[in-house]
XYZ file of C-alpha atoms in Angstrom:
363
model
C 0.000 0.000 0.000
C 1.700 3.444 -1.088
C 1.975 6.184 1.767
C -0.635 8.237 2.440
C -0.493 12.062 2.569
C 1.020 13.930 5.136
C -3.081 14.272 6.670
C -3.855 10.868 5.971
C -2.247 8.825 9.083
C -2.577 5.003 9.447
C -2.518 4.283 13.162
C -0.804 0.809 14.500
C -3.954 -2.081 15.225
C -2.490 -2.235 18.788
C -2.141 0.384 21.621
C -1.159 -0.025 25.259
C -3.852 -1.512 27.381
C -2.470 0.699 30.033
C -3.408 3.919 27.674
C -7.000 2.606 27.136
C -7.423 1.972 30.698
C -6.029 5.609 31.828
C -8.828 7.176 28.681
C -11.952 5.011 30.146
C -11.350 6.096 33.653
C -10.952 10.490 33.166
C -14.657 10.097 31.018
C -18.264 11.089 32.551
C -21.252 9.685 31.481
C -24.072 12.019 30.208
C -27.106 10.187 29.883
C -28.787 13.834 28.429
C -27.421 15.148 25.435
C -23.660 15.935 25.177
C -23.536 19.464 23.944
C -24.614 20.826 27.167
C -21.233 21.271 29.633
C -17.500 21.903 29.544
C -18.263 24.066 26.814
C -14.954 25.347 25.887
C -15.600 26.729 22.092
C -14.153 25.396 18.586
C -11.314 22.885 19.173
C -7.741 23.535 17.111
C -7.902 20.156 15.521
C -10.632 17.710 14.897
C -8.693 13.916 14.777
C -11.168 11.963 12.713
C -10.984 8.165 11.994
C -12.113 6.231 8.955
C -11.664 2.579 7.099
C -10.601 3.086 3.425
C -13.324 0.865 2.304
C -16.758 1.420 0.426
C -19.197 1.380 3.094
C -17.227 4.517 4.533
C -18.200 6.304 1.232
C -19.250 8.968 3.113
C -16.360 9.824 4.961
C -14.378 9.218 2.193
C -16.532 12.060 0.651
C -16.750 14.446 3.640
C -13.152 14.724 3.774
C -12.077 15.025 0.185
C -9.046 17.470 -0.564
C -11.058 18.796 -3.287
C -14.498 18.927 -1.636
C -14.047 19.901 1.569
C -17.664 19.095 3.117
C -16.119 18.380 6.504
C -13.334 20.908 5.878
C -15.267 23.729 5.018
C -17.764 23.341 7.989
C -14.935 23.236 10.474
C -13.840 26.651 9.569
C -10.431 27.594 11.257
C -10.636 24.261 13.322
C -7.681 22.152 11.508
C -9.294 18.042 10.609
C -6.660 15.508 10.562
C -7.561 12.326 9.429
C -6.448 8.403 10.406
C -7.343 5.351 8.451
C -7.840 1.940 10.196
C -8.260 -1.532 9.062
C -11.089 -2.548 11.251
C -12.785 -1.012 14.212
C -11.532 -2.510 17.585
C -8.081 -0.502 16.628
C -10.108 2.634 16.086
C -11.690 1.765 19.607
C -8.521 1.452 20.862
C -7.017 5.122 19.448
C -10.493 6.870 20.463
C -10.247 5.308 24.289
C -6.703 6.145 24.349
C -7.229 9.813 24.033
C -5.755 9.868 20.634
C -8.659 10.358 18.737
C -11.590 12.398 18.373
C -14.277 10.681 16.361
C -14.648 7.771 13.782
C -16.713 6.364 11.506
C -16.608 2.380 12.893
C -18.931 -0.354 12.788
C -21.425 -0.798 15.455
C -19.940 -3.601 17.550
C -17.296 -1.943 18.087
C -19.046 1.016 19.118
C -20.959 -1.229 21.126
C -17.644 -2.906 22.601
C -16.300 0.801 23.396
C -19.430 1.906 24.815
C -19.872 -1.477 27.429
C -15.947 -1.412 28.374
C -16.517 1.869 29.793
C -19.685 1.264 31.710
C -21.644 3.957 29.114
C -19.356 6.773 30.022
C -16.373 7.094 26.942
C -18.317 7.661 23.909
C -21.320 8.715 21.407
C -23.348 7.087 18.348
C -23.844 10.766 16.664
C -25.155 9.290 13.220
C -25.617 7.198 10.842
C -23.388 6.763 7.543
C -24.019 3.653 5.883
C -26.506 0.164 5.870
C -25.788 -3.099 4.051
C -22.046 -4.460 2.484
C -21.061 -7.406 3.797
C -20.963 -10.823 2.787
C -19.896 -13.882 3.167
C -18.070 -15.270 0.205
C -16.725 -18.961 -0.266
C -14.926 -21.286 -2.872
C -17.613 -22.106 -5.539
C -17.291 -25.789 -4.131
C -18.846 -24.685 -0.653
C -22.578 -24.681 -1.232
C -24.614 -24.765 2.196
C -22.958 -23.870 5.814
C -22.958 -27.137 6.895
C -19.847 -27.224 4.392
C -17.947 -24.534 6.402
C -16.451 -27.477 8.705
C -13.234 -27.150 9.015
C -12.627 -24.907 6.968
C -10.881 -21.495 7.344
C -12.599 -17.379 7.103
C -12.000 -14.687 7.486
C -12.565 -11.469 9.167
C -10.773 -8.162 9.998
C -10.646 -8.448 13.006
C -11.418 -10.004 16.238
C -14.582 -7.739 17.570
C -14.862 -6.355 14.541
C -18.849 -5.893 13.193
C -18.034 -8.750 10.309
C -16.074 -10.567 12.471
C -19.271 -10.520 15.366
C -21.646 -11.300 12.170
C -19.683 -14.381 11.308
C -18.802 -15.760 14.626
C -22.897 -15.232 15.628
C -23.663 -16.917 12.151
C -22.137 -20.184 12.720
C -23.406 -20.046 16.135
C -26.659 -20.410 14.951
C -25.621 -23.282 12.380
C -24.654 -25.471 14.983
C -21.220 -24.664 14.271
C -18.604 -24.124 17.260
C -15.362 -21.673 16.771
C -12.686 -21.130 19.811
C -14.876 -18.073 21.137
C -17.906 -20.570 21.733
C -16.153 -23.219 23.006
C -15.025 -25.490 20.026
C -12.839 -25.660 16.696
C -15.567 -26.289 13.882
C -14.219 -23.782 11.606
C -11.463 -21.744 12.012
C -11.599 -17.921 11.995
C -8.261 -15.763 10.543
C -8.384 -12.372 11.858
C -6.827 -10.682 8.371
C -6.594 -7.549 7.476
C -8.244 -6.794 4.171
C -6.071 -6.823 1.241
C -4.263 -9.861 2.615
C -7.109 -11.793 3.079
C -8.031 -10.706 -0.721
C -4.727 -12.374 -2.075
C -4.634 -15.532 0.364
C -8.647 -16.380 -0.776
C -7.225 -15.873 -4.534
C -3.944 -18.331 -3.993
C -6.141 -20.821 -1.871
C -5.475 -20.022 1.773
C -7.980 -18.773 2.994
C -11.656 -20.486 2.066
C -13.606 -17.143 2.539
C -14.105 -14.207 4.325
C -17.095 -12.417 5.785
C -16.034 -8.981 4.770
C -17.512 -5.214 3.998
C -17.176 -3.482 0.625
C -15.530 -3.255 -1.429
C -13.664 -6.598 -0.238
C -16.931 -9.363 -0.939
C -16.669 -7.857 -4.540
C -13.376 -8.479 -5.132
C -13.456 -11.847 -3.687
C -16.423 -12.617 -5.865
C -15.622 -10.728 -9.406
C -11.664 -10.759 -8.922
C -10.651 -13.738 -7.068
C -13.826 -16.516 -8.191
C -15.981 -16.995 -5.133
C -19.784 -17.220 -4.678
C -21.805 -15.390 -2.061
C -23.180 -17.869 0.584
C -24.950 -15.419 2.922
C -25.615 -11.924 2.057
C -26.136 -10.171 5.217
C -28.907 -8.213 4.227
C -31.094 -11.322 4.407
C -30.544 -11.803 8.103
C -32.033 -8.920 9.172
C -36.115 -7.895 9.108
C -36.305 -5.490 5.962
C -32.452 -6.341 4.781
C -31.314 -3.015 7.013
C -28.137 -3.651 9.206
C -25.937 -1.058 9.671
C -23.146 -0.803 8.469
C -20.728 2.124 9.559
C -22.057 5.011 11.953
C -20.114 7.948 13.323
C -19.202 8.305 16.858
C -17.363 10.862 19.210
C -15.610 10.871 22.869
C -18.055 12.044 25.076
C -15.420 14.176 26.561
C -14.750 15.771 22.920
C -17.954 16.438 22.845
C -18.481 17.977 25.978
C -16.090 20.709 25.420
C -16.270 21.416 21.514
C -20.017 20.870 20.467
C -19.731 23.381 18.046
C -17.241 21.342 16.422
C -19.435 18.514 17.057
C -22.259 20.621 14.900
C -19.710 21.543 12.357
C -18.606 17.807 11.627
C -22.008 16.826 11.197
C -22.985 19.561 9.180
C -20.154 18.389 7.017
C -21.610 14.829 7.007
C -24.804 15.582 6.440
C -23.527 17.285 3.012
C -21.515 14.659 2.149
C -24.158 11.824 2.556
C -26.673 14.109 0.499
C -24.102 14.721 -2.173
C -23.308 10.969 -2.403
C -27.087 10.278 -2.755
C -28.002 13.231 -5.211
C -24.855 12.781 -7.484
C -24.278 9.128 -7.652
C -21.570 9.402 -10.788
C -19.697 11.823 -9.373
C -19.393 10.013 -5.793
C -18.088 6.669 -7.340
C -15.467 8.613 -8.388
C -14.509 10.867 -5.644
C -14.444 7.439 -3.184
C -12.827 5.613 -6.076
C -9.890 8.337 -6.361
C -9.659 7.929 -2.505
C -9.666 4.342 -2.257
C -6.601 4.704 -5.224
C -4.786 6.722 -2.864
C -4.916 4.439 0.022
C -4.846 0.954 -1.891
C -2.151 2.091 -4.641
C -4.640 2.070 -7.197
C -8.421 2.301 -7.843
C -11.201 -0.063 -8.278
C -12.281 -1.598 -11.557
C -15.670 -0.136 -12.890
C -17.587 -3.562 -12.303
C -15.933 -4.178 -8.751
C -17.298 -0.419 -7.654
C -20.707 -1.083 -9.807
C -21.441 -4.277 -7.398
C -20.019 -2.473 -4.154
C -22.435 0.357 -4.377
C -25.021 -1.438 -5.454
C -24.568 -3.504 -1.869
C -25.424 -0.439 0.234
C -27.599 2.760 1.510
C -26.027 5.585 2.677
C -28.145 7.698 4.807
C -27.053 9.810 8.099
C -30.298 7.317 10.525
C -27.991 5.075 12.873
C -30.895 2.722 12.644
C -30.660 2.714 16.442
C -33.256 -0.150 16.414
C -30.871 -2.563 15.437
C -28.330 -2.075 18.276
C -29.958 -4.454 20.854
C -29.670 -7.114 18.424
C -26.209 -6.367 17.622
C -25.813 -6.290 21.602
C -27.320 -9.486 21.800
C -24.815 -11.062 18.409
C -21.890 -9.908 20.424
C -23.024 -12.482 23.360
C -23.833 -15.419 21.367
C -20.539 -14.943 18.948
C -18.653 -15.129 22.484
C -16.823 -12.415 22.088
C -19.289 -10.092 25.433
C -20.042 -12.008 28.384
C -23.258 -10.119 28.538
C -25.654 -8.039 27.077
C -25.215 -4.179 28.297
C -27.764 -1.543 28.765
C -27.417 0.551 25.864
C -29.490 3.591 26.513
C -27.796 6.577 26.673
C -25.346 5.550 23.695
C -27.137 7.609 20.801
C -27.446 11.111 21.204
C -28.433 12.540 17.727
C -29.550 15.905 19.163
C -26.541 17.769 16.639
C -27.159 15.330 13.912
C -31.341 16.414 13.665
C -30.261 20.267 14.305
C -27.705 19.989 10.901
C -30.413 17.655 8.907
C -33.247 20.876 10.088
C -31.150 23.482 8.743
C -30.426 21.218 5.547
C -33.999 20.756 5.197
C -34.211 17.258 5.602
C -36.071 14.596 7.586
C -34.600 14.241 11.226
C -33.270 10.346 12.389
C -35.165 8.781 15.129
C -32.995 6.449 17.523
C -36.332 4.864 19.169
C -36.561 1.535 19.540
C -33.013 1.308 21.085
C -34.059 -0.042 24.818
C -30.923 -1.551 25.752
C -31.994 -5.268 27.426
């Protein structure tokens, strides 16, 4: 993978423990909204995470060089960007005090929301529904089929990774987090677990966009379960934004400003469809080394929504995956995670429907 720009950082997938422990224990929980203390005006830098894959299309969007949706809304407040492989090491970088918000997958907003009894961060919005798959050698045809076999995820935690692990739960199928060795699970980071399914290493993957696409049009696999049709409607999400409550706290109007910027970008992405392919496809060049063939981005967007609702309905469910995948001991009361009160004040002013997080009742 070539460098990224100077503003384009890619964090290490491990931090100290220690550092995470230290973050979880200086944050206060605010059950109410988390504009309203410690007010301490416009911060000097927003440090904003992100996953260079398709179902991030947004923030690929919001924080395009050339577009400047999150830019521009941030005024003199400088946004500094970090890309991550999978969200448990974004977890890790926002509970370690070294980031500010991310775009991330629910479990692992979930995860970071539990190990810090409710206090350490925010679901502020939506950003994406749908894109993921499972994808297996043609040969594999039912998931009885999966025994001992090898897939993979990106990592341990991760929302695919949760999705798989709860998956072959359900089939009667035991991994090492459930007590068993049925199938196998590789915790691989993206583009390697593109080029071990291709040379036979790997015998599939349960992975977001634009990975399942490449696995199926580059690399000859088959799509075994599409995730969509495990859920009532075929609406899981996918990637929602979230903040340290801290952050929050003290720079709400830098809060406002990001999701202002968001709210843009996911309404630009929507409303110009041609355009947005390439925008995200330039980005995803600049992080992979090169862009996305035409039919590979075709099948990825064709995958997913993008809209700025969290579909907070979901989230109990997801709460409940995390249990039976073995990777939470319990369920967690999640009220108090979503607070979309700056999200429906920048989708007002844009003139657009507000999101709803009912239906999210924890237990």
């Amino acid at each position: 993978m070539r460098t990224p720009r100077r503003r384009h950082r890619v964090l290490p997938a491990v931090l100290a423990a220690t550092a995470l422990v230290a973050a979880v224990s200086g944050c206060s929980r605010a059950a109410e909204s988390t504009t309203q203390s410690s007010d301490s005006g416009p911060a000097v830098e927003l440090r904003l995470g992100f996953f260079p894959n398709v179902t991030h299309a947004p923030a690929l969007v919001g924080i395009d060089e050339d577009r400047k949706f999150i830019a521009k809304e941030l005024g003199g407040t400088k946004l500094s960007t970090q890309a991550f492989n999978a969200g448990p090491s974004a977890v890790e970088a926002l509970l370690a005090g070294s980031l500010d918000a991310t775009f991330i997958g629910p479990n692992p907003t979930i995860n970071a929301f539990t190990k810090s009894n409710g206090q350490a961060v925010r679901l502020i919005a939506g950003a994406a529904t749908g894109g993921a798959q499972l994808v297996v050698r043609k040969e594999i045809t039912g998931p009885q089929q999966l025994k001992d076999k090898t897939i993979a995820t990106p990592q341990l935690g991760g929302t695919q990774d949760v999705a798989l692990r709860a998956y072959l739960a359900q089939q009667g199928l035991k991994v090492e987090t459930t007590g068993g060795k049925d199938v196998k699970i590789a915790n691989t980071e993206n583009p390697q677990t593109f080029d071990a399914f291709r040379t036979g290493q790997l015998d599939g993957g349960w992975l977001p966009e634009p990975w399942a696409s490449r696995l199926v049009l580059e690399a000859g696999g088959k799509v075994l379960v599409d995730e969509r049709d495990l859920w009532p409607g075929g609406k899981f999400p996918t990637t929602v934004l979230i903040v340290r409550t801290e952050f929050a706290q003290k720079h709400p109007a830098t809060v406002k400003a990001l999701l202002r910027g968001h709210v843009a970008a996911t309404k630009f992405l929507n409303d110009n469809p041609a355009e947005a392919k390439k925008t995200v496809n330039a980005a995803l060049g600049r992080y992979a080394g090169k862009p996305l063939p035409e039919p590979v981005l075709e099948r990825s967007f064709s995958q997913i929504a993008f809209s700025t609702d969290p579909a907070a309905s979901t989230f109990p469910k997801l709460s409940k995956d995390a249990v039976a995948a073995g990777v939470a001991k319990q369920e967690f009361d999640l009220k108090g995670l979503v607070d979309l009160t700056a999200l429906n004040e920048a989708l007002r002013a844009a003139g657009q429907p507000t999101a709803d997080a009912s239906g999210l009742d924890g237990k």
